[in-house]
mmCIF file of C-alpha atoms in Angstrom:
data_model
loop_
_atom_site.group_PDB
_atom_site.id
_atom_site.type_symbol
_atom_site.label_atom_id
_atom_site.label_comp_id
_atom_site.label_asym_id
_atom_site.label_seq_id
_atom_site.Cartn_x
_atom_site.Cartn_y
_atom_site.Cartn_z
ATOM 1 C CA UNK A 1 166.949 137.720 113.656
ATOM 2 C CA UNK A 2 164.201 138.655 116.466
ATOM 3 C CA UNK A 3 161.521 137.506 113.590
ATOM 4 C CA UNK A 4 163.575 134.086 112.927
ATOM 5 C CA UNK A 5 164.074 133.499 115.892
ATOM 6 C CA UNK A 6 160.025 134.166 117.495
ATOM 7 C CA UNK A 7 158.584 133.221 113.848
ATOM 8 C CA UNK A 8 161.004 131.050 111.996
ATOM 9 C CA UNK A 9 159.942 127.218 111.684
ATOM 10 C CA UNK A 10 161.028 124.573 109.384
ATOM 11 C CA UNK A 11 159.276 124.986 106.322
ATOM 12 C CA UNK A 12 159.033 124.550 102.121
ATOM 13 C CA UNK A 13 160.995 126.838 99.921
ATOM 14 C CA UNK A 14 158.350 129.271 97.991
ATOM 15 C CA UNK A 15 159.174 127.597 94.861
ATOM 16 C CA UNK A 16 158.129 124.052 95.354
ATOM 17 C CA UNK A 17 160.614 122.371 93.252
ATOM 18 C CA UNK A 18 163.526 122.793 95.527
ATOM 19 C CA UNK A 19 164.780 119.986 97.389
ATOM 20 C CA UNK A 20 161.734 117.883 96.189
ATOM 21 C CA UNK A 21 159.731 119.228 98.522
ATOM 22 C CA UNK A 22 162.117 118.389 101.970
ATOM 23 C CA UNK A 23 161.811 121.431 104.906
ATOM 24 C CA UNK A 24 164.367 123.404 105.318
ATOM 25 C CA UNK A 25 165.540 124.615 109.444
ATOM 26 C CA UNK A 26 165.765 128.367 109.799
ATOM 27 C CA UNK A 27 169.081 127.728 111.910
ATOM 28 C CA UNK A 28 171.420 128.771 109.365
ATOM 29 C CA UNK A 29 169.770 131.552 107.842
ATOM 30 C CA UNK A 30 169.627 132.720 111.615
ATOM 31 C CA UNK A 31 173.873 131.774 111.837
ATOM 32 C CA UNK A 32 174.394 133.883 108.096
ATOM 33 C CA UNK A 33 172.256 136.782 109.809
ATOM 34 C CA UNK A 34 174.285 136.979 113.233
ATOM 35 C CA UNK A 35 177.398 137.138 110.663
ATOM 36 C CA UNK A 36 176.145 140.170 109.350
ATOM 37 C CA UNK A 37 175.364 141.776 112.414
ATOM 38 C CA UNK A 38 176.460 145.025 113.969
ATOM 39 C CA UNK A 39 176.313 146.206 117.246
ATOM 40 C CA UNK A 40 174.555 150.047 117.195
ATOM 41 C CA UNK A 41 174.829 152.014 120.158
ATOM 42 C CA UNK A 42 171.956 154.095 119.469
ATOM 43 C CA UNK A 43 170.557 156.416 117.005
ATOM 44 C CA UNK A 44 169.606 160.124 117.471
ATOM 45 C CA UNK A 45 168.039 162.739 114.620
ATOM 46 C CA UNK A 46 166.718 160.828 111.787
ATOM 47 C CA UNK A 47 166.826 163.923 109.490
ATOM 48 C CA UNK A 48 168.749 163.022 105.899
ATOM 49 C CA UNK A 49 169.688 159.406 107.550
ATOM 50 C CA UNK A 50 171.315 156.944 105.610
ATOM 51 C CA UNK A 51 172.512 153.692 105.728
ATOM 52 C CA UNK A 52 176.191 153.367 105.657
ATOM 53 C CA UNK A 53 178.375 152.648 103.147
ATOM 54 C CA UNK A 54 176.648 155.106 100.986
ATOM 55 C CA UNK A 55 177.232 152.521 97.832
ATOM 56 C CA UNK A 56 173.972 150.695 100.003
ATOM 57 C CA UNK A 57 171.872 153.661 99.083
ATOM 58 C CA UNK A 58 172.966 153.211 95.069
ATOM 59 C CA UNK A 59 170.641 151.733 92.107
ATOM 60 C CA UNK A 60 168.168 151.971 89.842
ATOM 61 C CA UNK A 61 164.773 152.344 90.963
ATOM 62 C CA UNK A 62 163.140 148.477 90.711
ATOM 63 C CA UNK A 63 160.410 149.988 88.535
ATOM 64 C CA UNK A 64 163.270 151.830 86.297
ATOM 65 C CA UNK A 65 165.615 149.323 86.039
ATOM 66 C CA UNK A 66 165.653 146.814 83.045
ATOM 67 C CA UNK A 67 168.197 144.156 84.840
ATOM 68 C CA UNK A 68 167.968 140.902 82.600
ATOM 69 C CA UNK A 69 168.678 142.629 79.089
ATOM 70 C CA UNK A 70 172.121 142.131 78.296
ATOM 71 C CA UNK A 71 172.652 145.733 77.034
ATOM 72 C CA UNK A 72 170.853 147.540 79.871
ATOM 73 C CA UNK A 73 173.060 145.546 81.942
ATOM 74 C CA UNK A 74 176.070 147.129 80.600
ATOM 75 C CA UNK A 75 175.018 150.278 80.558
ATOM 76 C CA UNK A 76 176.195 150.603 77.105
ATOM 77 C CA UNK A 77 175.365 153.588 74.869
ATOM 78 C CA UNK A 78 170.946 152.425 74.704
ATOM 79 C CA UNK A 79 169.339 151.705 71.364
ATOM 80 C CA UNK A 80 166.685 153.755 71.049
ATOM 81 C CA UNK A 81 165.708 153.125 67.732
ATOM 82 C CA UNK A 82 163.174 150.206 66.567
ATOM 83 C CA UNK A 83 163.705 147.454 64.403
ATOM 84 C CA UNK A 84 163.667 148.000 60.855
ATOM 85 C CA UNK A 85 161.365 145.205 60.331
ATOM 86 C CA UNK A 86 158.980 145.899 62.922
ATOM 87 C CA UNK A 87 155.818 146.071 60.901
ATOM 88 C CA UNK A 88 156.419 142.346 59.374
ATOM 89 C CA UNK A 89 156.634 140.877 62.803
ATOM 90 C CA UNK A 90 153.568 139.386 64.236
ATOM 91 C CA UNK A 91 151.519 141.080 66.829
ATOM 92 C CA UNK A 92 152.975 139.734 70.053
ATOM 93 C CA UNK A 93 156.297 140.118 68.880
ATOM 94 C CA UNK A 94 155.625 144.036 67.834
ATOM 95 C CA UNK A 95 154.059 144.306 71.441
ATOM 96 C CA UNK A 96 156.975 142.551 73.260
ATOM 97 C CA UNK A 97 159.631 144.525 70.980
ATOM 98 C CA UNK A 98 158.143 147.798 72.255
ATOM 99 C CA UNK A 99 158.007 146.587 75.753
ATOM 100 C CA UNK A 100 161.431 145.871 75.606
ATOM 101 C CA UNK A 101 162.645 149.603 74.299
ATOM 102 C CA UNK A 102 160.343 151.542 76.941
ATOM 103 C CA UNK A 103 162.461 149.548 79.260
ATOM 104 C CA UNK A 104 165.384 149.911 77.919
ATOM 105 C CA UNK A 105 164.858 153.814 77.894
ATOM 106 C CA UNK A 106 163.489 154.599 81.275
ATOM 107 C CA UNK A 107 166.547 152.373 82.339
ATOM 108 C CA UNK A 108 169.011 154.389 80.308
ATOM 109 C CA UNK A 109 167.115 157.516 81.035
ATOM 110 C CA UNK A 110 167.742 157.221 85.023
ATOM 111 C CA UNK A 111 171.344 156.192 84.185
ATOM 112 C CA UNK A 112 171.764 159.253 82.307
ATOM 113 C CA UNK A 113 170.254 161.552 84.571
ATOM 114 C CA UNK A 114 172.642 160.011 87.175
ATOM 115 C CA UNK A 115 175.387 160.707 85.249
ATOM 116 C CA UNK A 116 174.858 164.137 84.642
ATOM 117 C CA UNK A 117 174.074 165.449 88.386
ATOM 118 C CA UNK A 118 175.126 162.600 90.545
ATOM 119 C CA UNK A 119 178.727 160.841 89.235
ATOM 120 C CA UNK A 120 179.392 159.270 92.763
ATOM 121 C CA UNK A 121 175.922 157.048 92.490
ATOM 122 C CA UNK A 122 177.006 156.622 88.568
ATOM 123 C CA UNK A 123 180.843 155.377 89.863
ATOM 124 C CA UNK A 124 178.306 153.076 92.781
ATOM 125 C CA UNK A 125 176.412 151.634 89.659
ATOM 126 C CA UNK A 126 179.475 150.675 88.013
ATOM 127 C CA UNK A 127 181.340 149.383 90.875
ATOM 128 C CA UNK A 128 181.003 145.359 90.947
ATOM 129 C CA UNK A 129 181.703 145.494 94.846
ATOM 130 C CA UNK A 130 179.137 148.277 95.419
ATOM 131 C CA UNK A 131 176.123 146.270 93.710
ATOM 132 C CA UNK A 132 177.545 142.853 95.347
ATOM 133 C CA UNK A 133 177.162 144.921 99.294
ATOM 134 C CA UNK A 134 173.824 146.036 98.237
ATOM 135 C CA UNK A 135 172.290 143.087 96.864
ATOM 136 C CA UNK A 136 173.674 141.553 99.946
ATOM 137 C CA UNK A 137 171.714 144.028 102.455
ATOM 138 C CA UNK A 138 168.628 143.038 100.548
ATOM 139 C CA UNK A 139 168.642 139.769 101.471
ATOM 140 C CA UNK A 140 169.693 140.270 105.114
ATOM 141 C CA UNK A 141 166.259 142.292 105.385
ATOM 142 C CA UNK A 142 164.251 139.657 103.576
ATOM 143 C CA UNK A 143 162.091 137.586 106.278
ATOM 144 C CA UNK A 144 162.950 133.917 106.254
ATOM 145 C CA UNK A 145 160.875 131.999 103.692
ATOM 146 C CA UNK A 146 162.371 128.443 103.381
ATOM 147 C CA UNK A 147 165.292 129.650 101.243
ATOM 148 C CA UNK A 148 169.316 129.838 102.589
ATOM 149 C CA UNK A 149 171.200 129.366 100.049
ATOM 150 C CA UNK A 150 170.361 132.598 98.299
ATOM 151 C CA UNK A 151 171.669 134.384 101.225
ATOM 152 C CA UNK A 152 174.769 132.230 101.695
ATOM 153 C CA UNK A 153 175.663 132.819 98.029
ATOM 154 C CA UNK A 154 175.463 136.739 98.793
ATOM 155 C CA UNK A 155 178.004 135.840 101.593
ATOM 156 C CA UNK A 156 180.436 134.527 99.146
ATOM 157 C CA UNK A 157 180.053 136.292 96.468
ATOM 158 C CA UNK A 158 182.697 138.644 96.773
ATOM 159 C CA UNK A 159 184.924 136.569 97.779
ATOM 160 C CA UNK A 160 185.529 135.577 93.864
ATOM 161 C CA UNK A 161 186.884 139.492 93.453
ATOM 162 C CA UNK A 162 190.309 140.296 93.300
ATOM 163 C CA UNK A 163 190.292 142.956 96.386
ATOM 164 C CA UNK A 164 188.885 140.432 99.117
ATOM 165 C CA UNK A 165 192.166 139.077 100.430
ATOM 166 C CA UNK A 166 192.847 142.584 101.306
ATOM 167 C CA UNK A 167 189.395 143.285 102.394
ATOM 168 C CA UNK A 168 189.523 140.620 104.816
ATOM 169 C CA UNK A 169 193.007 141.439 106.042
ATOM 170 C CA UNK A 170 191.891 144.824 107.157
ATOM 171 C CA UNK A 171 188.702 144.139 108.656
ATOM 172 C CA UNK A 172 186.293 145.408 106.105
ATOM 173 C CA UNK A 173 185.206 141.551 104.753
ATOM 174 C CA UNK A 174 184.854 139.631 107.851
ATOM 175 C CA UNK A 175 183.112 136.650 106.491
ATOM 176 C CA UNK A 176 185.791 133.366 106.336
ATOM 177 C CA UNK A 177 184.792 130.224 104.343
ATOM 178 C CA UNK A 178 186.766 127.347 102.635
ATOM 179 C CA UNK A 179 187.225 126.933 99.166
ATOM 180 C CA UNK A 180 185.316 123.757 99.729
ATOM 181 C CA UNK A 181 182.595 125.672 101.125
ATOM 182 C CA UNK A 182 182.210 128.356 98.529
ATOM 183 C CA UNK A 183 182.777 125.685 96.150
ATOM 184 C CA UNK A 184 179.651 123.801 97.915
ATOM 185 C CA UNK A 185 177.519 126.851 97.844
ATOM 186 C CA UNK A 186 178.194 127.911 94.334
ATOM 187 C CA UNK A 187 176.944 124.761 93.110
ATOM 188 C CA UNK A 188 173.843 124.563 95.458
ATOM 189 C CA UNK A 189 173.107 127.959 93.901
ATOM 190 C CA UNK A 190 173.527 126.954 89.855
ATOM 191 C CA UNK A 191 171.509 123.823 90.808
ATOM 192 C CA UNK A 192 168.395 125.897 92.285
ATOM 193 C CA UNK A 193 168.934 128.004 89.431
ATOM 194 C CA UNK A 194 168.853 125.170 86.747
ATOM 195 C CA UNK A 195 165.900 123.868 88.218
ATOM 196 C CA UNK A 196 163.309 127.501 88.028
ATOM 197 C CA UNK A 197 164.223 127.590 84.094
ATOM 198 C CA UNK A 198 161.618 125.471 83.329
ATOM 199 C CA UNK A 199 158.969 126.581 85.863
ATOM 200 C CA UNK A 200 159.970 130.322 85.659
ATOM 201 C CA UNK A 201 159.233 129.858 81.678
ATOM 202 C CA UNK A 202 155.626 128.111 82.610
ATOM 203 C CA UNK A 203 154.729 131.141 84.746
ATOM 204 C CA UNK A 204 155.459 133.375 82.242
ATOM 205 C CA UNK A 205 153.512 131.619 79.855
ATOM 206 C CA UNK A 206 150.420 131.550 81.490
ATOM 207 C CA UNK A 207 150.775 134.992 83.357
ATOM 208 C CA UNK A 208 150.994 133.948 86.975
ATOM 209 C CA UNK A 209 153.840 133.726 89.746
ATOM 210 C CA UNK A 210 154.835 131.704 92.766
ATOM 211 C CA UNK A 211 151.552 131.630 94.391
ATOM 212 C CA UNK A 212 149.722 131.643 91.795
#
């Protein structure tokens, strides 16, 4: 909030194409941030800190993980085996097939090493709230850069899960908005999402990202 509020000026999402090119005011990210906020009181002995709740602290490793393939995603039993027809597919397509089992078995390898001497983190990873809070704390820590919405549909998020009535009645999901205003949001979100297919598939193709 300090940085938003010193730093934070109206400016262009990263990826162009939103909003066709309109600023965007850092006064809401700002309001979503002071949402999120807690007062601390003060902090003593750092030794084996940790943020709290402990789920925070749960996930795969960003250069472990293999989030986008369907069957890392649900942890299912991993396929470690290649293709049977391997050596009649062209050369890119052997080299991309590969890619994607070395993925798929560090993935499946951390999972399973999780599993076997840490269940609680393994119980985190499965747990749809758990990976909702954390994804959610990773966004409050990102510096403003043109882009609310992401952050407002973190907000919402779990308000789709069954628990959240009861989350907010005790205290524990203290975040309010309409149905029209979730409904607003969600669609903001698919609509920014819809739009990077097409330039997220150009980047790929010739090998560079947003600033490039």
């Amino acid at each position: 909030m300090e940085f938003c509020d010193r730093y934070g000026q109206p400016r262009l999402q990263v990826e162009r194409i939103y909003e066709r090119f309109q600023k965007r005011s850092p006064a809401q990210h700002h309001a979503l941030l002071s949402e999120y906020l807690n007062d601390v009181v003060g902090i003593i002995d750092w030794q084996h800190a940790a943020v709290l709740p402990l789920c925070l602290c749960a996930g795969i490793p960003d250069h472990f993980h293999n989030w986008g393939d369907p069957l890392s995603e649900s942890l299912a039993q991993a396929e470690v085996n290649s293709p049977e027809n391997l050596d009649r597919l062209s050369q890119e397509d052997q080299e991309m097939t590969e890619q994607t089992m070395r993925r798929r078995l560090v993935h499946f390898g951390y999972v399973t090493l999780t599993k076997t001497r840490l269940q609680d983190h393994l119980d985190a990873l499965r747990n749809e709230n758990s990976m909702l809070r954390a994804k959610l704390f990773s966004y409050v820590g990102a510096p403003w850069e043109g882009d609310s919405v992401t952050l407002k549909y973190a907000h919402i998020q779990p308000m789709n899960l069954d628990e959240t009535q009861a989350h907010t009645e005790s205290g524990l999901f203290p975040i309010h908005c309409s149905e029209e205003e979730i409904r607003q949001c969600v669609d903001s979100y698919t609509q920014e999402q819809e739009k990077m297919e097409g330039p997220s598939e150009m980047k790929d193709l010739i090998g560079t990202n947003s600033l490039g």
